mmCIF file of C-alpha atoms and ligand atoms in Angstrom:
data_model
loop_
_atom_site.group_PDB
_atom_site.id
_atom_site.type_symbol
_atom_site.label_atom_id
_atom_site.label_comp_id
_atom_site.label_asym_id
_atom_site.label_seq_id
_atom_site.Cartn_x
_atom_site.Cartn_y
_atom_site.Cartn_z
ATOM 1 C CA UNK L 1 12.079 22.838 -19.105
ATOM 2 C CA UNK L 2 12.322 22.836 -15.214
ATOM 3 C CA UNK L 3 9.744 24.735 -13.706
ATOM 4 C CA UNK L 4 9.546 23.782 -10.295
ATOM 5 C CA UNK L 5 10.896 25.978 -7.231
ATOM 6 C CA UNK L 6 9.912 23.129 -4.674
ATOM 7 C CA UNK L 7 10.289 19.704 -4.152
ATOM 8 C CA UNK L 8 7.108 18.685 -2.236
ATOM 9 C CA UNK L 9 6.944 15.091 -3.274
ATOM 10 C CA UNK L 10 6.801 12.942 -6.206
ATOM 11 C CA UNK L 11 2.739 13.502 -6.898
ATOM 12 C CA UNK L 12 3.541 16.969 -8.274
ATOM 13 C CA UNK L 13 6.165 15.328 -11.167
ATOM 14 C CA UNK L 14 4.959 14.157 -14.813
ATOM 15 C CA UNK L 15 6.995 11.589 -15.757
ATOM 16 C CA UNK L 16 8.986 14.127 -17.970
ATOM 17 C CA UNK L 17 10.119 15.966 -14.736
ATOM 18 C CA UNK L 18 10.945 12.307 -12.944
ATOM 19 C CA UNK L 19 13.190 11.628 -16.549
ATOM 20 C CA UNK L 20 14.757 15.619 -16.140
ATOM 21 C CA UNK L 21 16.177 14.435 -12.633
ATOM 22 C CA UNK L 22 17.550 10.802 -13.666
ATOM 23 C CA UNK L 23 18.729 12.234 -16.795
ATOM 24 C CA UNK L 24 20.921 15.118 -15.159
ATOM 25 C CA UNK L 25 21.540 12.451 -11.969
ATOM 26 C CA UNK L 26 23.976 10.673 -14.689
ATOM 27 C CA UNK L 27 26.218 13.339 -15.130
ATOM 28 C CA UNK L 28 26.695 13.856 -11.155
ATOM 29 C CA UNK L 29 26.852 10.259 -10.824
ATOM 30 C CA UNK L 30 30.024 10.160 -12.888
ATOM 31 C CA UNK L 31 31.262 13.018 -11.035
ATOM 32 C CA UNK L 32 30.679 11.653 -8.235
ATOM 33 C CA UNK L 33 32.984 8.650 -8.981
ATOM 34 C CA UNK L 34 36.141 10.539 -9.710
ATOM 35 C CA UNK L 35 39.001 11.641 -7.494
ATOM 36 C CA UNK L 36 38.062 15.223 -7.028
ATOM 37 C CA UNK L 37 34.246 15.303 -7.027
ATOM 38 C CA UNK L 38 33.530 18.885 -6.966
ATOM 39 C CA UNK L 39 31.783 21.478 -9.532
ATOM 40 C CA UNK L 40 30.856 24.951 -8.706
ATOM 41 C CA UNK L 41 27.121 24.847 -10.527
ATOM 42 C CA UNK L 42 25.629 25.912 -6.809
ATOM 43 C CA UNK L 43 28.990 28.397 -5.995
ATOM 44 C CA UNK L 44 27.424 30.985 -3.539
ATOM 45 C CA UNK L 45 24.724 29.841 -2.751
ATOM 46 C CA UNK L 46 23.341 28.542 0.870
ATOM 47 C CA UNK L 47 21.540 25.217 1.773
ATOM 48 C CA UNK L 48 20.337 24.420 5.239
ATOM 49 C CA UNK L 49 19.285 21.401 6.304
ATOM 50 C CA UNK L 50 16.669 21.251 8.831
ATOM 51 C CA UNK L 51 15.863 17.862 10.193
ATOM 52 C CA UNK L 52 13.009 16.869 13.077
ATOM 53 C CA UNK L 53 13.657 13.631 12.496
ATOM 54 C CA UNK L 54 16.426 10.994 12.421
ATOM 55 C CA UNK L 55 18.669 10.383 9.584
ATOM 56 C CA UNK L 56 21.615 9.034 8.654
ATOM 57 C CA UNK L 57 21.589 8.443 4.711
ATOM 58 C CA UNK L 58 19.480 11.513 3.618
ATOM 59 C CA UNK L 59 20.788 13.754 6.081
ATOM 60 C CA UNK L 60 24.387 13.233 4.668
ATOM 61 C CA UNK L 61 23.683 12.954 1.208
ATOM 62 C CA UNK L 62 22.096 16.174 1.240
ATOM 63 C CA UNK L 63 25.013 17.612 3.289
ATOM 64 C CA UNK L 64 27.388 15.980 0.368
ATOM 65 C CA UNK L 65 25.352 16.543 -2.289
ATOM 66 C CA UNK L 66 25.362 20.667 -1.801
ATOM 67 C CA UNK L 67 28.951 20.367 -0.984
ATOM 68 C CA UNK L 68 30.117 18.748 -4.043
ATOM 69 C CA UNK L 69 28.291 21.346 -6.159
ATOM 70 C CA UNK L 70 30.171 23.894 -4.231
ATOM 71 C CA UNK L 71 27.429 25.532 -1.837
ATOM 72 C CA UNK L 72 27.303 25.840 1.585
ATOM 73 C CA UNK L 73 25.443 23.709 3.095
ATOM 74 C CA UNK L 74 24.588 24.300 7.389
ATOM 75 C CA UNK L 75 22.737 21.421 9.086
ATOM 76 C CA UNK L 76 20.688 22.157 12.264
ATOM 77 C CA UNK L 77 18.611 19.101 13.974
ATOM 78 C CA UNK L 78 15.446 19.519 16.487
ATOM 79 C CA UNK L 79 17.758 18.652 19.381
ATOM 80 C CA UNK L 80 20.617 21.183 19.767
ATOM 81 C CA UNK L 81 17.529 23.903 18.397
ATOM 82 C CA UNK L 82 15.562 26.262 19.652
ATOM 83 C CA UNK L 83 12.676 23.600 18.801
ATOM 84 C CA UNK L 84 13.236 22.342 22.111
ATOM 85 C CA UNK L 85 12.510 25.795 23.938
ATOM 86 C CA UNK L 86 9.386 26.114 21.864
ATOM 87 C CA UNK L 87 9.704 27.630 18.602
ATOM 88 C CA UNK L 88 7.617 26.727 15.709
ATOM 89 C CA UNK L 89 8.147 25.308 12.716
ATOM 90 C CA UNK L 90 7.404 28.007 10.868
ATOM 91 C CA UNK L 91 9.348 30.320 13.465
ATOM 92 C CA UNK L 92 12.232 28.490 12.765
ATOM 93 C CA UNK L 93 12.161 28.662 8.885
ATOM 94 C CA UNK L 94 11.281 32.074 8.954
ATOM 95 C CA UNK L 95 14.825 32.602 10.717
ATOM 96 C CA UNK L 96 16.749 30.692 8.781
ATOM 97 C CA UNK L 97 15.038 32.036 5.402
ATOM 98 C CA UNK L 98 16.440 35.372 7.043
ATOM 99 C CA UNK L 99 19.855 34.251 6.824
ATOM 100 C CA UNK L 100 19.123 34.276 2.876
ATOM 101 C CA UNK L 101 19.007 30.699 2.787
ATOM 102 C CA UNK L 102 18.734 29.360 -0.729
ATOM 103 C CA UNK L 103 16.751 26.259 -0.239
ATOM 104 C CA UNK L 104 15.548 24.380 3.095
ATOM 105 C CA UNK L 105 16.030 20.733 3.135
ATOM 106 C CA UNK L 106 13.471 19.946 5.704
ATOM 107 C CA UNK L 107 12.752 16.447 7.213
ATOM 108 C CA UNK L 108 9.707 16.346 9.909
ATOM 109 C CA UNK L 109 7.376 13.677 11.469
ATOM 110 C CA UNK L 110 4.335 15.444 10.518
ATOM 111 C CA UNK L 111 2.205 14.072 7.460
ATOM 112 C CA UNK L 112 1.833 17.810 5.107
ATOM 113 C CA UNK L 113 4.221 20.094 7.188
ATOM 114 C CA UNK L 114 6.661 20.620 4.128
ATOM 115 C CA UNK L 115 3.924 21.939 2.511
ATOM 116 C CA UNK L 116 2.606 23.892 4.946
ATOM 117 C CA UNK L 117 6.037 25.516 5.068
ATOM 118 C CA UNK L 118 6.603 26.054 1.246
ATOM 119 C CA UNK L 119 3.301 28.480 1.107
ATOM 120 C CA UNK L 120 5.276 30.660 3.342
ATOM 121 C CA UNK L 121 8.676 30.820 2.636
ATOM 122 C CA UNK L 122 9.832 31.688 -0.610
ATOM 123 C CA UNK L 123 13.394 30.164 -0.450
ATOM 124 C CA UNK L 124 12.853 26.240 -2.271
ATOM 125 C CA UNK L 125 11.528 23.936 0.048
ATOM 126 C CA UNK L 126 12.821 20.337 -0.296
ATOM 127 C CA UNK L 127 10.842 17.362 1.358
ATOM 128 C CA UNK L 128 13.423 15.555 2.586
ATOM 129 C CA UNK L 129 10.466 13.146 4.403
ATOM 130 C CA UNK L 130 6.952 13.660 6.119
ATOM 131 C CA UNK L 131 5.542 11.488 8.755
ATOM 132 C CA UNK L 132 3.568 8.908 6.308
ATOM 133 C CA UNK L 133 3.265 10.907 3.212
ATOM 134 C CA UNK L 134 6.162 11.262 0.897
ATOM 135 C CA UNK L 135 9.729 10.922 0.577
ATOM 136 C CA UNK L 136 10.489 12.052 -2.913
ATOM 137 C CA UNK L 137 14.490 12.145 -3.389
ATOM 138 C CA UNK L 138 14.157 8.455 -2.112
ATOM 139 C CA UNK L 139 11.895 7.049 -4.809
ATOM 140 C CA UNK L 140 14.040 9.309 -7.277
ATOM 141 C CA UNK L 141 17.022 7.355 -6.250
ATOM 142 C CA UNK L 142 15.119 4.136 -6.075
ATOM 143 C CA UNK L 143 14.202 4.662 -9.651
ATOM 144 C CA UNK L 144 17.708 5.900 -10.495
ATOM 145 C CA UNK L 145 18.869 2.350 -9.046
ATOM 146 C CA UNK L 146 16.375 0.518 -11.140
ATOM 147 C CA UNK L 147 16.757 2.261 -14.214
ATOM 148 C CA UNK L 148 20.542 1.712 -13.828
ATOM 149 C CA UNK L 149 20.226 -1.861 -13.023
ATOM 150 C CA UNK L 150 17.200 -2.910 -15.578
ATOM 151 C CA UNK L 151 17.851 0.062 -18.883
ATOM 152 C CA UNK L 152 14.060 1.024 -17.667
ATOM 153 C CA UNK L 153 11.508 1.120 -15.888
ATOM 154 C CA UNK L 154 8.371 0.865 -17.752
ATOM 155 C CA UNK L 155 7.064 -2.790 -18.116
ATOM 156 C CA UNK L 156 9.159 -3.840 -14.904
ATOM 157 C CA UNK L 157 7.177 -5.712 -12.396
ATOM 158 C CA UNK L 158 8.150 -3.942 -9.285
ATOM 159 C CA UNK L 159 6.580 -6.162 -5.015
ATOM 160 C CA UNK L 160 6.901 -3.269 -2.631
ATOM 161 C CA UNK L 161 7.041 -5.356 0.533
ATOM 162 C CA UNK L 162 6.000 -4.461 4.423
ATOM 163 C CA UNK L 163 4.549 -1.547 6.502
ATOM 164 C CA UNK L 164 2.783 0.312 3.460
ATOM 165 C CA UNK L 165 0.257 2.227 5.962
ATOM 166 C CA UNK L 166 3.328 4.042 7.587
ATOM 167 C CA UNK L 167 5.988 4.273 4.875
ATOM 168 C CA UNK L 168 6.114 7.203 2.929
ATOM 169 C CA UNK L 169 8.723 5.467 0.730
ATOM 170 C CA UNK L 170 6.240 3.033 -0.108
ATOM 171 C CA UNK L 171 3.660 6.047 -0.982
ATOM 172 C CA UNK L 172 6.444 7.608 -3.319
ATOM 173 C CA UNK L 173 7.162 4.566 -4.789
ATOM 174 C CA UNK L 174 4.409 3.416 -5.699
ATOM 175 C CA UNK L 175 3.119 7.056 -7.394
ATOM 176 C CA UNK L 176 6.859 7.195 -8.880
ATOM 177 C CA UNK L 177 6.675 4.153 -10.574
ATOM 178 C CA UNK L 178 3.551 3.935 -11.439
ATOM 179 C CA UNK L 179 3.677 7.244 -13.220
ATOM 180 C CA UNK L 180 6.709 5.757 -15.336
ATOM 181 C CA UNK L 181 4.671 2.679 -16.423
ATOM 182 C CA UNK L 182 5.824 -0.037 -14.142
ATOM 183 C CA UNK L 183 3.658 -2.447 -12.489
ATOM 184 C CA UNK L 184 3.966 -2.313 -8.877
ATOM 185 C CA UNK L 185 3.003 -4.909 -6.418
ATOM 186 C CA UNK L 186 2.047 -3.967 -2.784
ATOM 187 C CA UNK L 187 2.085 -6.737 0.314
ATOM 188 C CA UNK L 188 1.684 -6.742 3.886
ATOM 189 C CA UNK L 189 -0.201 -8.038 6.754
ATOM 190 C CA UNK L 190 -3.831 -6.290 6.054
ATOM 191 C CA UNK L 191 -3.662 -4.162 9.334
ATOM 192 C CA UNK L 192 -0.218 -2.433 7.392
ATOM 193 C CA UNK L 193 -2.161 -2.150 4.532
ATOM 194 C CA UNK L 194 -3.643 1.729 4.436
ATOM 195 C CA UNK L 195 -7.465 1.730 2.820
ATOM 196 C CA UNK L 196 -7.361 2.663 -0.921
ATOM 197 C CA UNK L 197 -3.975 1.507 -1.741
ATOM 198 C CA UNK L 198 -5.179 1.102 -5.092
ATOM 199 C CA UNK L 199 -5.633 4.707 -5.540
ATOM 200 C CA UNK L 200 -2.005 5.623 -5.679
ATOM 201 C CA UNK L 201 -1.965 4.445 -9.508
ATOM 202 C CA UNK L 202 -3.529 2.799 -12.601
ATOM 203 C CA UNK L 203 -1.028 0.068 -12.082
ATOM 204 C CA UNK L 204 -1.157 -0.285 -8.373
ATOM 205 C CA UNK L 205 -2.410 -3.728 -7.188
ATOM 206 C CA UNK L 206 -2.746 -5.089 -3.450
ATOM 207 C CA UNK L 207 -1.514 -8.845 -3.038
ATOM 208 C CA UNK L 208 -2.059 -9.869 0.678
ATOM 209 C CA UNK L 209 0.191 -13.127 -0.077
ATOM 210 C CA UNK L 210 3.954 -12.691 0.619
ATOM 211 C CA UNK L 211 4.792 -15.563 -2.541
ATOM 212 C CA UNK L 212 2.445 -13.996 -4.780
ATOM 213 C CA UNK L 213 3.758 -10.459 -4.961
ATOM 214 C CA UNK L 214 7.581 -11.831 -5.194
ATOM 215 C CA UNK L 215 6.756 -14.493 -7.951
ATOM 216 C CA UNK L 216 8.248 -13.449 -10.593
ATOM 217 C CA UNK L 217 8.994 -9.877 -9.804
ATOM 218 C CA UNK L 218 12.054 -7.770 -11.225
ATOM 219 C CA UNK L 219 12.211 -5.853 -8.380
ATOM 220 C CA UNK L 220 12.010 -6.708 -4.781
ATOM 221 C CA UNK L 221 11.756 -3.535 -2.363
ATOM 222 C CA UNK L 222 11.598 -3.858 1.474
ATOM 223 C CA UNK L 223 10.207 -1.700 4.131
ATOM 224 C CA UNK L 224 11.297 -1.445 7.557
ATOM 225 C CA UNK L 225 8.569 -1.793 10.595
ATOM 226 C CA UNK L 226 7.848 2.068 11.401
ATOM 227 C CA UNK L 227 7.695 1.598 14.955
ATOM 228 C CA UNK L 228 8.003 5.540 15.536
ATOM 229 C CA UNK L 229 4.625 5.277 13.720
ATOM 230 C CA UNK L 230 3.188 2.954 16.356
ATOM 231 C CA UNK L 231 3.356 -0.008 13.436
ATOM 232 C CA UNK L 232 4.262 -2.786 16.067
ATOM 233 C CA UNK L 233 0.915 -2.422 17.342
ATOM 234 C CA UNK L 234 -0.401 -3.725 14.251
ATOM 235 C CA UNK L 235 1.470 -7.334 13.992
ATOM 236 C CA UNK L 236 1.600 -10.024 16.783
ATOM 237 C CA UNK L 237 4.749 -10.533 16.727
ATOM 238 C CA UNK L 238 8.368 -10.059 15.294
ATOM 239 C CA UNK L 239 9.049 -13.357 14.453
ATOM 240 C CA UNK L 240 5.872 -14.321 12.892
ATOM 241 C CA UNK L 241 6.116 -11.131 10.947
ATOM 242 C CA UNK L 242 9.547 -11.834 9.500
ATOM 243 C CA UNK L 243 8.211 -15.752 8.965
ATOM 244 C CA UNK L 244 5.434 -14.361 6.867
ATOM 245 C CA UNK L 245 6.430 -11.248 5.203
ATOM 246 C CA UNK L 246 10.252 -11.250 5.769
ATOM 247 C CA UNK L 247 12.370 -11.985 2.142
ATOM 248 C CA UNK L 248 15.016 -15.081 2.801
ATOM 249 C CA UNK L 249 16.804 -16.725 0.155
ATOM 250 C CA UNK L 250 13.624 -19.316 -0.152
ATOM 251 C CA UNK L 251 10.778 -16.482 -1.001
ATOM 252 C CA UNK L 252 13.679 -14.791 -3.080
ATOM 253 C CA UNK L 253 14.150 -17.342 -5.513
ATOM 254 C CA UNK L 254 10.627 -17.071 -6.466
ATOM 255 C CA UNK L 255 11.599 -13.470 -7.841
ATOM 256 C CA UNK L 256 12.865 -13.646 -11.695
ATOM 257 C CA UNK L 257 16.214 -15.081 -11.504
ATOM 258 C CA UNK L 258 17.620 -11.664 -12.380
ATOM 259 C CA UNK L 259 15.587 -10.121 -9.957
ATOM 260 C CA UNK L 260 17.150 -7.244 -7.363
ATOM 261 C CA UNK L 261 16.531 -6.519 -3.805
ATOM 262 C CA UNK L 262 16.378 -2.943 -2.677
ATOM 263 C CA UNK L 263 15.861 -1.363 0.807
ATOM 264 C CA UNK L 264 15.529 2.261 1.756
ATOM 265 C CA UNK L 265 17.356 1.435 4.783
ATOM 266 C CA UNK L 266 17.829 1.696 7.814
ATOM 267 C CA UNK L 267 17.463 -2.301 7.587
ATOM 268 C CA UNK L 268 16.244 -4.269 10.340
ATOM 269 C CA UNK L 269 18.262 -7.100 10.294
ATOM 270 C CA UNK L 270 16.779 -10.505 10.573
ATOM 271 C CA UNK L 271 13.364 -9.004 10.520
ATOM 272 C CA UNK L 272 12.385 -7.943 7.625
ATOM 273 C CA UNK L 273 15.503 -8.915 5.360
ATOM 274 C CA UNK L 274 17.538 -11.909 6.068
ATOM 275 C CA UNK L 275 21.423 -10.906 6.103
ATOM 276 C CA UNK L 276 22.262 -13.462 3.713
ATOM 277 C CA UNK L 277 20.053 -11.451 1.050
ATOM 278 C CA UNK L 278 20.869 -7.772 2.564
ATOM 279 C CA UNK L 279 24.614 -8.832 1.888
ATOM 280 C CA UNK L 280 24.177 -11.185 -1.572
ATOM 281 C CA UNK L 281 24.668 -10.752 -4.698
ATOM 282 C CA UNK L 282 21.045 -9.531 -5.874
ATOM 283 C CA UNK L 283 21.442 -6.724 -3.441
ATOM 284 C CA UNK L 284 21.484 -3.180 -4.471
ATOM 285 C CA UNK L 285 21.243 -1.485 -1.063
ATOM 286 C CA UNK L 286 24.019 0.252 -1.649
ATOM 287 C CA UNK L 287 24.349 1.401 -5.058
ATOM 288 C CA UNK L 288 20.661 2.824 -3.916
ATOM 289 C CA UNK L 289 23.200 4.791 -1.252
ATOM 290 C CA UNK L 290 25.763 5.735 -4.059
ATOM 291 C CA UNK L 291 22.789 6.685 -6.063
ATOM 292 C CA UNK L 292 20.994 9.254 -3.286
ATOM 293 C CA UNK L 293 23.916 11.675 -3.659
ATOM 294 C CA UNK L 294 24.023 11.956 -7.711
ATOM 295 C CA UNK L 295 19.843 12.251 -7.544
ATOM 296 C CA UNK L 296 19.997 15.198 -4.786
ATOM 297 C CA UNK L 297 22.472 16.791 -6.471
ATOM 298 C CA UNK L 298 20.784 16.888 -9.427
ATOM 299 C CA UNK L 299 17.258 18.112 -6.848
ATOM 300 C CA UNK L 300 19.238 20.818 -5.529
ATOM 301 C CA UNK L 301 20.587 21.932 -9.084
ATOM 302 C CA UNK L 302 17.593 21.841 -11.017
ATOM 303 C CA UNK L 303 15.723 23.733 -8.584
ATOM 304 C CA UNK L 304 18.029 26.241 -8.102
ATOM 305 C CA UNK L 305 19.307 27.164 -11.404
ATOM 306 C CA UNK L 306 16.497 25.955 -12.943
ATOM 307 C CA UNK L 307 18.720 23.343 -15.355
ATOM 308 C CA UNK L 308 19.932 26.151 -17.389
ATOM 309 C CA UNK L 309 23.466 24.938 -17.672
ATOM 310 C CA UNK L 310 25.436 22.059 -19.248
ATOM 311 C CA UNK L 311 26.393 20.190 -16.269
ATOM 312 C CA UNK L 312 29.268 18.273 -18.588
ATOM 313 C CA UNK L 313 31.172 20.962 -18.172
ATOM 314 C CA UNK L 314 31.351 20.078 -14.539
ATOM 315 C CA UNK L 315 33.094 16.869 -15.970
ATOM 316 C CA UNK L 316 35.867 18.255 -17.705
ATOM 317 C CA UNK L 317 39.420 16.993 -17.953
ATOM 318 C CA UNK L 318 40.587 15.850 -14.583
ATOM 319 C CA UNK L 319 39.304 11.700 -13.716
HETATM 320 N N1 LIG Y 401 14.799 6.090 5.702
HETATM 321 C C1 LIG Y 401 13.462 5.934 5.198
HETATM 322 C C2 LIG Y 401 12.573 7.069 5.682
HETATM 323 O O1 LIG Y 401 13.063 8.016 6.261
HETATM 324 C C3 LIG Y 401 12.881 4.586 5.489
HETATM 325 C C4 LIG Y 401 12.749 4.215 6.934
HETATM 326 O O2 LIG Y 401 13.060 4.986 7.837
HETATM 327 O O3 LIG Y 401 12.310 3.083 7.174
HETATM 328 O O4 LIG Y 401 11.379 7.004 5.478
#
């Protein structure tokens, strides 16, 4: 039973919700891989995208994501809006909820402001990322990746790597997985480290050494440097960052041999990922890509029909 109008972030799942998602993510996965990749579960309806921020990967997979499920979907960005003459947040949502918007995909750099919004609209609200706090459809598709990758995720031994203080996919992450019973590992210089990291789950543990949250981990997941959260403040400098807490092919192979490497994107090249691991074969950057469109589909069709439907249907005859 789906019982959720918004999509606020990850904290406000069980782990029964988080399984709802991944479960009905399959079925749009495999749609998603055929020739014609189109249903009409979300016919009629109206999706706006509203993004203060910049985006390429959730942006568009929002955009297809709608799309394929047959809505229409309108994207409007702080730039060419009326944002820049002024208007409020909740001025501008108010407008758009006027145009009998269905749900508001809204992205802003602003720690809380989704929710802020979603006591005062009643279309759904989806939090498509705030400032430092969460980023929920990305640790759905992270999970989505793993689960695909590794059959689970409980009992996985998951080193979430980087600039934790700023990174609301690290936040998500770390509630996501830890909700689901895996053990997650978080690293980074101790000035990226937020206070309390520990508090985000029962099986939550801060390792300041690089080579001891890697050894031996299943999964490897690396953050970029938020520098639009003033984060290069906080290291001396690029180079000794990426000697120290960068992942190359030598800290890698500490990892479980089967171990996979998984970034959010957008990557920093060189930095905090060395492009012979970005591009190699334990690399699943881009099925976690592939993966964000089937897991917002199945977002934007759970909360707006509320899962009652068989989505198989949408698979019918046609490849
Ligand atoms: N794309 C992710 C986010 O919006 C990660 C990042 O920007 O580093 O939080």
């Amino acid at each position: 039973m789906w019982t959720h109008r918004h999509l606020l972030g990850v904290e406000s799942l069980s782990a029964a919700d988080i399984d709802a998602v991944l479960d009905r993510a399959e079925t749009w996965h495999a749609l998603c891989r055929r020739t014609e990749k189109k249903s009409t579960v979300l016919k009629g309806r109206t999706i706006i995208n509203v993004f203060f921020e910049a985006s390429t990967r959730t942006r568009t997979s929002f955009e297809a994501a709608g799309k394929r499920l047959g809505a229409d979907v309108v994207n409007v960005s702080s730039s060419g809006s009326s944002v820049t003459k002024g208007e409020t947040l909740l001025d501008t949502a108010k407008n758009l909820e006027a145009m009998r918007a269905d749900a508001l995909v809204v992205r802003h750099a602003s720690s809380g402001a989704i929710d802020f919004l979603a006591s005062r609209i009643r279309a759904s609200i989806i939090n498509a990322g705030d400032g430092a706090h969460e980023h929920p459809t990305q640790a759905l598709l992270d999970a989505f990746t793993i689960r695909r990758s590794k059959g689970r995720l409980e009992g996985l031994v998951v080193a979430i790597c980087g600039d934790i203080a700023h990174s609301r996919v690290a936040r998500s992450n770390a509630i996501l997985l830890g909700r689901k019973g895996a053990m997650v590992r978080l690293t980074a210089p101790r000035t990226m480290l937020p206070a309390h990291a520990e508090t985000l789950g029962p099986t939550v543990r801060v390792m300041p050494r690089f080579e001891d949250a890697v050894r031996d981990a299943d999964v490897v997941m690396m953050l970029r440097i938020q520098n639009e959260r003033l984060a290069g403040a906080m290291m001396s400098t690029t180079r000794e960052y990426s000697r120290t807490y960068g992942l190359g092919p030598v800290a890698l192979a500490k990892a479980k041999p089967d171990a996979i490497v998984m970034h959010p994107g957008p990557i920093n090249r060189g930095v905090e990922l060395d492009p012979h691991v970005a591009d190699g074969n334990k690399s699943v950057i881009l099925d976690q890509v592939e993966a964000g469109v089937a897991v917002r589909m199945a977002v934007l069709d759970l909360l707006l029909t509320g899962g009652n439907h068989t989505p198989s249907d949408a698979l019918s005859s046609r490849p």
